[in-house]
XYZ file of C-alpha atoms in Angstrom:
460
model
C -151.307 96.785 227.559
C -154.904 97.586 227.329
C -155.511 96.300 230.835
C -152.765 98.001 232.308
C -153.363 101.277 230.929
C -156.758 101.171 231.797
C -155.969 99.876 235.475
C -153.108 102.804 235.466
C -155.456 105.517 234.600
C -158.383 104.336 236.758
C -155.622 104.511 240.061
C -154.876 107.890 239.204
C -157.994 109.302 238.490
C -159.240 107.818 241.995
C -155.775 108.816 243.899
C -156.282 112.303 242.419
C -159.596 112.731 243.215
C -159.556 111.335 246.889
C -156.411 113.500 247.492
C -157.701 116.369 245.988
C -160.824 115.989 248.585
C -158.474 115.380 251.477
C -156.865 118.415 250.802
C -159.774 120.844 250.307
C -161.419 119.132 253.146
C -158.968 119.806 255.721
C -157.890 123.430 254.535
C -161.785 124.500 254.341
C -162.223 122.930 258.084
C -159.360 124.370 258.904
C -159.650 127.834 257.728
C -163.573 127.513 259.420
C -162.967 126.804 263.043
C -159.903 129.562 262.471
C -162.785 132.123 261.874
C -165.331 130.902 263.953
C -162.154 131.156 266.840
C -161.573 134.516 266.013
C -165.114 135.956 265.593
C -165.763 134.406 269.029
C -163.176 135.882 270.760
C -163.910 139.464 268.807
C -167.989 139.337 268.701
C -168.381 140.439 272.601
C -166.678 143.737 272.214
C -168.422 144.795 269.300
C -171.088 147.359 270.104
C -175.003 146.322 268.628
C -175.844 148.026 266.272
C -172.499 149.215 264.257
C -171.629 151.833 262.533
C -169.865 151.253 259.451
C -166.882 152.490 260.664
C -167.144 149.679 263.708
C -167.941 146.925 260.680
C -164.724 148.058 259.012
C -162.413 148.154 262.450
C -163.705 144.313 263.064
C -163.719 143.063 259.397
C -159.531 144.120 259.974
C -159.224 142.264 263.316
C -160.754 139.432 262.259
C -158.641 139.395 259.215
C -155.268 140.008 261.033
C -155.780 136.982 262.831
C -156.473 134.723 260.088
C -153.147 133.136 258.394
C -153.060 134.840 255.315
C -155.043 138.149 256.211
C -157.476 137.154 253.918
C -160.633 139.229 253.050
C -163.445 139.863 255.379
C -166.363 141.668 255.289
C -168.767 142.399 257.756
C -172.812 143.351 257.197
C -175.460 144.592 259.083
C -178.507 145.119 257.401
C -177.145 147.622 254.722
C -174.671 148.659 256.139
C -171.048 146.890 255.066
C -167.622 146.991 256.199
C -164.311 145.261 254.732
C -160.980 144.457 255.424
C -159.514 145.653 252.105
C -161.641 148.169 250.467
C -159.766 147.684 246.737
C -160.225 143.529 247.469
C -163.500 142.717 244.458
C -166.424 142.094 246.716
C -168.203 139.686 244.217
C -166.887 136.159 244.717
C -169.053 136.506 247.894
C -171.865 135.213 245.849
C -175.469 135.629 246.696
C -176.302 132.588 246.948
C -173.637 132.315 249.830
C -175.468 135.069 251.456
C -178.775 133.387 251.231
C -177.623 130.209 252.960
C -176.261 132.272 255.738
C -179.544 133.942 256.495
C -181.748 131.175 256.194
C -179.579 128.282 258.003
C -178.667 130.506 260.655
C -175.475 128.681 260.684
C -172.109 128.970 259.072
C -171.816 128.126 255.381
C -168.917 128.135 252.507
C -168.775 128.018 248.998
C -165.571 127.133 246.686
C -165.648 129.742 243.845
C -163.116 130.428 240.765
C -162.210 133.569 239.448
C -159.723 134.677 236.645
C -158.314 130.605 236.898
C -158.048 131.285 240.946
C -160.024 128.724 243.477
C -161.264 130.538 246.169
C -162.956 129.569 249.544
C -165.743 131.839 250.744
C -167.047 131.082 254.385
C -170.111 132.690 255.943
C -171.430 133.072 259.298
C -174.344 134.761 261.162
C -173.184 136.312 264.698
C -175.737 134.807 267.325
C -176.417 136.058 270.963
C -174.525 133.745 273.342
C -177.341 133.300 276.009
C -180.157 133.461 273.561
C -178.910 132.174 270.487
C -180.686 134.802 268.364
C -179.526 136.411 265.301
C -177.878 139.584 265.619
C -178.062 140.824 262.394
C -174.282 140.960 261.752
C -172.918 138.563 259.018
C -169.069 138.014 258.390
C -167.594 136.758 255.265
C -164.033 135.128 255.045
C -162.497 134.787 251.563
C -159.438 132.883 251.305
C -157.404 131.889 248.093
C -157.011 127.657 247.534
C -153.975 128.705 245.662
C -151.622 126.585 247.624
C -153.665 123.939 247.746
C -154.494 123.918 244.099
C -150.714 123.534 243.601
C -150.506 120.553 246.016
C -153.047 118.210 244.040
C -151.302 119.251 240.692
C -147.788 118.420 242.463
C -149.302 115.121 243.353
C -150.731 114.224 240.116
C -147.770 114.939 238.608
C -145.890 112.801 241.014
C -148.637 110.173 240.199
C -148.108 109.949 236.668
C -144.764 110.259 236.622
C -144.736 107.059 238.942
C -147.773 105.383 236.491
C -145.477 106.055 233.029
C -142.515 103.630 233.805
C -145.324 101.297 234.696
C -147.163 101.398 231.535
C -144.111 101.623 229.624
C -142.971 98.344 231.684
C -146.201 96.535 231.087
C -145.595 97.430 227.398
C -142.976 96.041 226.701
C -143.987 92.669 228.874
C -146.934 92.600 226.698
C -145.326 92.644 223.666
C -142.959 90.352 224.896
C -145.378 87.821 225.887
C -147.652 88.686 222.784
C -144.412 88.220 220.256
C -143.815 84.242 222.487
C -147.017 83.490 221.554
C -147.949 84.822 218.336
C -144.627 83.958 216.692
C -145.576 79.982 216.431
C -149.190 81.125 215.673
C -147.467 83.147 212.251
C -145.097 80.351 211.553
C -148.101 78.051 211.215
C -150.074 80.113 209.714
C -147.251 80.481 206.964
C -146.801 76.845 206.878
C -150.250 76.017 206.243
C -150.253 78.726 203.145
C -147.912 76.996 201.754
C -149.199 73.896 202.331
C -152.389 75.050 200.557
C -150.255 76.122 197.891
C -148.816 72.555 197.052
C -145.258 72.778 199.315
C -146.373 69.398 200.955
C -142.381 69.569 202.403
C -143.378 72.177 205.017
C -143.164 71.680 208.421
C -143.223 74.106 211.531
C -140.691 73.713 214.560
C -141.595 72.196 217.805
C -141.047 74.248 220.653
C -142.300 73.696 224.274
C -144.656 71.110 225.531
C -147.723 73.405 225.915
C -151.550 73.953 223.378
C -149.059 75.882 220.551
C -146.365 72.603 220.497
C -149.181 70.174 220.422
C -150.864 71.902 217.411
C -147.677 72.402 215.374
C -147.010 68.560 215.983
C -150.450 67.694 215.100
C -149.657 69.504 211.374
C -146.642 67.892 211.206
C -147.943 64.672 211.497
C -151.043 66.055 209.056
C -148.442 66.933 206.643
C -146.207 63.465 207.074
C -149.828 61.673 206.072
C -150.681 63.734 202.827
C -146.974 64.362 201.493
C -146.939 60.385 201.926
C -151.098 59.953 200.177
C -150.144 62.513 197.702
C -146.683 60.644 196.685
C -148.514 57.944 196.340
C -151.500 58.993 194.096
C -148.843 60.373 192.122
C -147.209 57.414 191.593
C -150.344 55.583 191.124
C -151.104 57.847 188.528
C -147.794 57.675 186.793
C -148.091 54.556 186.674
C -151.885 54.635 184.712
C -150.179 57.077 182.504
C -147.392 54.929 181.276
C -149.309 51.931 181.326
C -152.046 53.716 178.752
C -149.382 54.651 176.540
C -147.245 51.891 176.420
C -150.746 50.057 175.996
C -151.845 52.867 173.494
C -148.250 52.376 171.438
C -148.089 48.499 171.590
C -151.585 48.507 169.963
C -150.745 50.797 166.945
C -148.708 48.298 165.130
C -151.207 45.829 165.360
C -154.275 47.719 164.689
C -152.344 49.239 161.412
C -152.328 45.517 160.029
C -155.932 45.242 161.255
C -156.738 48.002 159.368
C -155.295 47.251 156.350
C -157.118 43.697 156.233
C -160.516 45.049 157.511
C -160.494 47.882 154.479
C -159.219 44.706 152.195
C -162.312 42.927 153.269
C -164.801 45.688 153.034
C -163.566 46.794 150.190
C -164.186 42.859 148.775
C -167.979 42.983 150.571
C -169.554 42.873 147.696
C -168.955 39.874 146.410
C -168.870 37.926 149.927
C -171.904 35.967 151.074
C -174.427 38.343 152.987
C -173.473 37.151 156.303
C -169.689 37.195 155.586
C -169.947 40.557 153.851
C -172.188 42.229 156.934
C -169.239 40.688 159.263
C -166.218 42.307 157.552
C -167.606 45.610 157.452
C -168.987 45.270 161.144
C -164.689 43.931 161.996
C -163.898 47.240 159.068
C -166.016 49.952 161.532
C -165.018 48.794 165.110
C -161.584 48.273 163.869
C -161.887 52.527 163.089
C -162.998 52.739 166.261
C -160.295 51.040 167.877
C -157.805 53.067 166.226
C -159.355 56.824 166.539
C -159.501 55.559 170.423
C -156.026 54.833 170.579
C -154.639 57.849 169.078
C -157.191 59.791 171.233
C -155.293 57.682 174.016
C -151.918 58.430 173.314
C -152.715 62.152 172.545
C -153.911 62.435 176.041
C -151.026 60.482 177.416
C -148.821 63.078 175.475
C -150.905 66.117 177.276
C -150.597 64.752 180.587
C -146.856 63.771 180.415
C -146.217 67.644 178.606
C -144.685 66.204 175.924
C -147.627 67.794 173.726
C -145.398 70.783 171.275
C -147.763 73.489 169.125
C -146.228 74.197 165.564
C -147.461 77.319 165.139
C -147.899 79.074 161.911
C -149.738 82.392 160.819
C -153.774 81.535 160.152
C -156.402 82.698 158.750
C -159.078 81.887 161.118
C -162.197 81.655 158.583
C -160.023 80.031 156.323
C -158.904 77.058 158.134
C -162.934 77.238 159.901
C -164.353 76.654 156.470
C -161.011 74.411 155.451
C -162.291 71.712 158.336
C -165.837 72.016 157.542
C -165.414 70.782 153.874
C -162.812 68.285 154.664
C -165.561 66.279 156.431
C -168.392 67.602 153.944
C -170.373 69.745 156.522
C -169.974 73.030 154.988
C -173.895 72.550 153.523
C -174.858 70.978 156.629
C -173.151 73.919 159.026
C -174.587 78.037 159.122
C -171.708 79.678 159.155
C -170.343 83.128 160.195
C -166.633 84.038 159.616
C -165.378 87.452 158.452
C -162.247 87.169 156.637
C -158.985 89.057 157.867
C -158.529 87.127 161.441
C -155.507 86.326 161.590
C -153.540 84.504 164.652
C -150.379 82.704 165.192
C -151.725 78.861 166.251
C -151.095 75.230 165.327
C -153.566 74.711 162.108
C -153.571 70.903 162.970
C -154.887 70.938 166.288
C -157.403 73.724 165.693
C -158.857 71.474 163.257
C -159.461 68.826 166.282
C -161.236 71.289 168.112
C -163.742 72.381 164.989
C -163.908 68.684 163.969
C -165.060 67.673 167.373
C -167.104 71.141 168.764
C -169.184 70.352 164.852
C -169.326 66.649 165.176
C -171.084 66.387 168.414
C -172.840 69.194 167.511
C -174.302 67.589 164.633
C -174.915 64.161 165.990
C -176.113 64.890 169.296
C -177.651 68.337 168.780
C -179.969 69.691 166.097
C -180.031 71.902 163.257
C -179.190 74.988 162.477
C -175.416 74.185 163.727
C -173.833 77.644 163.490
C -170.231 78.332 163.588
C -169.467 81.995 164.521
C -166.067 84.288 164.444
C -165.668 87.262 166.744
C -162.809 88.699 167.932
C -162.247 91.033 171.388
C -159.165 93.396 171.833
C -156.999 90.284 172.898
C -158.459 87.350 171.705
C -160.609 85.607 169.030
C -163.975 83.704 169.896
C -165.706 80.766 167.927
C -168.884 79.968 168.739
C -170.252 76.184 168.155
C -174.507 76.523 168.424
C -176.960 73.980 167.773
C -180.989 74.073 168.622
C -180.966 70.317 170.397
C -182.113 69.920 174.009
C -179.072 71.752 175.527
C -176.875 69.985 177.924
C -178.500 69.091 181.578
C -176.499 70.967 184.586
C -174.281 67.458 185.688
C -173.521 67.352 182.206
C -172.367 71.037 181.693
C -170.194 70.460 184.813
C -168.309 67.897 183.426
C -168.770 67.771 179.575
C -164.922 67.952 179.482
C -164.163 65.108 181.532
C -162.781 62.016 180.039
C -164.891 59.217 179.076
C -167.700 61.471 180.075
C -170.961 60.674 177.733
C -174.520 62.668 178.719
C -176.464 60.114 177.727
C -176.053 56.939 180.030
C -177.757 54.982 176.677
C -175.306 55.921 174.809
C -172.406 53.151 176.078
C -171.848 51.990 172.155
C -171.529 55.547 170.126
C -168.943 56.733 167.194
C -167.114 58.808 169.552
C -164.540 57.489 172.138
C -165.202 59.971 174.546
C -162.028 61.900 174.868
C -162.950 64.478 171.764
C -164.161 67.586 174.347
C -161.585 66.570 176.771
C -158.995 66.435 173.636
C -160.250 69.762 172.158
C -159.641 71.501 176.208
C -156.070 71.089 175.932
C -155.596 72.226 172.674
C -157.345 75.451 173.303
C -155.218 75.301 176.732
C -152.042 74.427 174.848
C -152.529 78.084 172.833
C -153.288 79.944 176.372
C -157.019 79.544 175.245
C -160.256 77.634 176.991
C -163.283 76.296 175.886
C -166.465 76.651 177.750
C -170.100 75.078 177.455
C -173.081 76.695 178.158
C -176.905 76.651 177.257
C -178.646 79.399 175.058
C -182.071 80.690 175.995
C -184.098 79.427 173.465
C -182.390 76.270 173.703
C -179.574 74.043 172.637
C -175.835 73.608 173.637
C -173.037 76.507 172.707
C -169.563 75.713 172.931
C -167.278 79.217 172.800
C -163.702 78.666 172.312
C -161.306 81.460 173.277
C -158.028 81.799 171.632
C -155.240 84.798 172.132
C -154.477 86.864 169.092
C -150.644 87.457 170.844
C -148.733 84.123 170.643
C -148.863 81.903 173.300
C -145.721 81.264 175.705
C -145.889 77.925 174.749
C -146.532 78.379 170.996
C -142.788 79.586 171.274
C -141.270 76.415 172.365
């Protein structure tokens, strides 16, 4: 559209202006070697010098010969004749006049008064045999009217011509724009949804050109990952129900394990040394087996969404200091919990998030360990601060991840590794979050984030 309009405006500009030339051009010539015909034929029977009633008499011949009886006025020296005494004198310009004198030759000028072109022709009358200057000067004024009105009829004819084009090329733009942008959109809509998990998207095939070679191309693309993606899913289905039917199928056994491993410490005493250091080492990694299986099969629960809040009305600071002298930290922890918070959550699982935010607080940080309450407009805050070393930036970006343990060393530890990544869905499973972070003057701060309003899913 661009180009055409362009090219379209361009051709007219150019056909108007040549046109416009070609027209003045030939009347000007015209209308010239019409007055230098008729001042030759008049100039020999005018007497040397005139009067000014002989200027007048041949300004009126000349001008009753002309098509048009235009103006004409005759000089010599000061004295002036015309043709039409009430015709304005002034669009005989002196400049005009000037050119006259000096080139000895004749001369026009194209003028415009009150909106009207005019075309102003000067001569000096010469001695035939000589070729001297007489003195006498004639001026021809003649209105471009007309001709005016023939270059406007012609543009007009010229873009009347140039709109059906444009309109024309228009509409075959768009046309040809719509052909190829409309498989350009569709993809682009396919791959938004694409990126938006709809691995079932696919784009039609049309044509055999750049467009229908792309669009197969992300077929095929999406063919591969629906197909890599089914299969990681499955994959990981199948890890899921293989941890929990592993998880379950070791409960029963590890209960009985239990029961004879708190038998035999509770017996240690009066066991041989060596007996009595092995049946409380089978007592404590027999604990450890266990809290790792339920940590096992509560993850298995989160990731299958079979994970249900029993919510009941709570009094944060309550239940904070609740957890903290269930596990005899309350002289251990600094605490900071105004009374009167009150949210809607399940008390169980907020004591896993305090129980594991304090723990590896206080075995891996070091003291003060403060526990802080805040609230906001929408949600309540509890801060978990210690003054240890702080967590190292790999570890702060994936502190939550299962199994995940800062310290390499640390293979054999009282934790399973699944408490941060346990306490993250709990705080998810009440519309909350939990994020790590480092304080200035040291040490590792974990802020959990919980909604005052009920959670969508506290509701189920």
């Amino acid at each position: 559209m661009l180009v055409t309009l362009t090219g379209s405006a361009t051709a007219t500009a150019l056909a108007y202006r040549e046109a416009r030339t070609a027209i003045l051009k030939r009347a000007q010539d015209s209308f010239q070697r019409d007055l230098h015909d008729r001042i030759t034929a008049l100039a020999p029977d005018t007497d040397l010098p005139p009067t000014e009633r002989g200027l007048t008499e041949l300004a009126e011949r000349v001008s009753s010969g002309l098509d048009g009886a235009p103006l004409v006025v005759t000089r010599y020296r000061e004295l002036q004749g015309t043709s039409d005494p009430l015709a304005d004198p002034s669009r005989i310009t002196p400049r005009l006049r000037e050119a006259v004198r000096t080139r000895g030759s004749m001369s026009f000028q194209r003028v415009t008064l009150h909106a009207i072109p005019y075309l102003v022709v000067g001569t000096p009358v010469t001695f035939a045999d000589t070729g001297r200057a007489s003195g006498l000067e004639i001026y021809a004024v003649t209105s471009l009217r007309p001709e005016q009105d023939d270059t406007a009829a012609l543009l007009t004819a010229v873009r009347d011509g140039v709109v059906p084009v444009v309109v024309l090329s228009a509409l075959l733009a768009l046309l040809s724009a719509r052909a190829v942008l409309r498989p350009v959109r569709d993809l682009g809509r396919a791959t938004r949804k694409l990126a938006e998990g709809d691995l079932s998207i696919r784009v039609a095939v049309k044509g055999r050109d750049e467009l229908a070679n792309l669009a197969q191309d992300f077929n095929e693309t999406a063919d591969e990952l629906q197909t890599s993606v089914a299969h990681l899913r499955d994959q990981e289905e199948r890890a899921r129900r293989f941890v929990a039917d592993v998880s379950h199928e070791l409960r029963t056994p590890l209960a009985a394990m239990t029961m004879v491993a708190t038998v035999l410490e509770e017996d240690a005493d009066q066991l041989p040394p060596d007996t009595a250091r092995a049946a409380r080492t089978v007592s404590a990694e027999t604990a450890k087996l266990s809290r790792l299986v339920e940590d096992l099969m509560e993850m298995s629960r989160f990731d299958s969404g079979a994970a249900r809040l029993t919510p009941a009305e709570t009094d944060l600071a309550e239940a904070i200091r609740a957890s903290l002298a269930l596990r005899g930290w309350t002289d251990r922890v600094d605490t900071a919990l105004p009374d009167g918070v009150r949210v809607r959550l399940d008390r169980r699982r907020l004591d896993v998030i305090i129980a594991n935010l304090v723990g590896n607080a206080l075995r891996h940080g070091a003291p003060p360990v403060t526990v802080t309450l805040a609230t906001t407009p929408d949600a309540a805050v509890i801060t978990v601060a210690d003054r240890g070393p702080g967590l190292s930036p790999e570890a702060l970006a994936r502190v939550f991840d299962r199994f995940y343990k800062a310290d390499a060393a640390r293979t054999r530890s009282e934790g399973s590794g699944l408490g941060l990544a346990i306490s993250l869905e709990n705080a998810r499973l009440h519309g909350g979050t939990i994020e790590a972070s480092n304080t200035p003057e040291g040490g590792a701060v974990f802020t959990t984030t919980l909604p005052l309003a009920p959670s969508p899913k506290a509701n189920d």
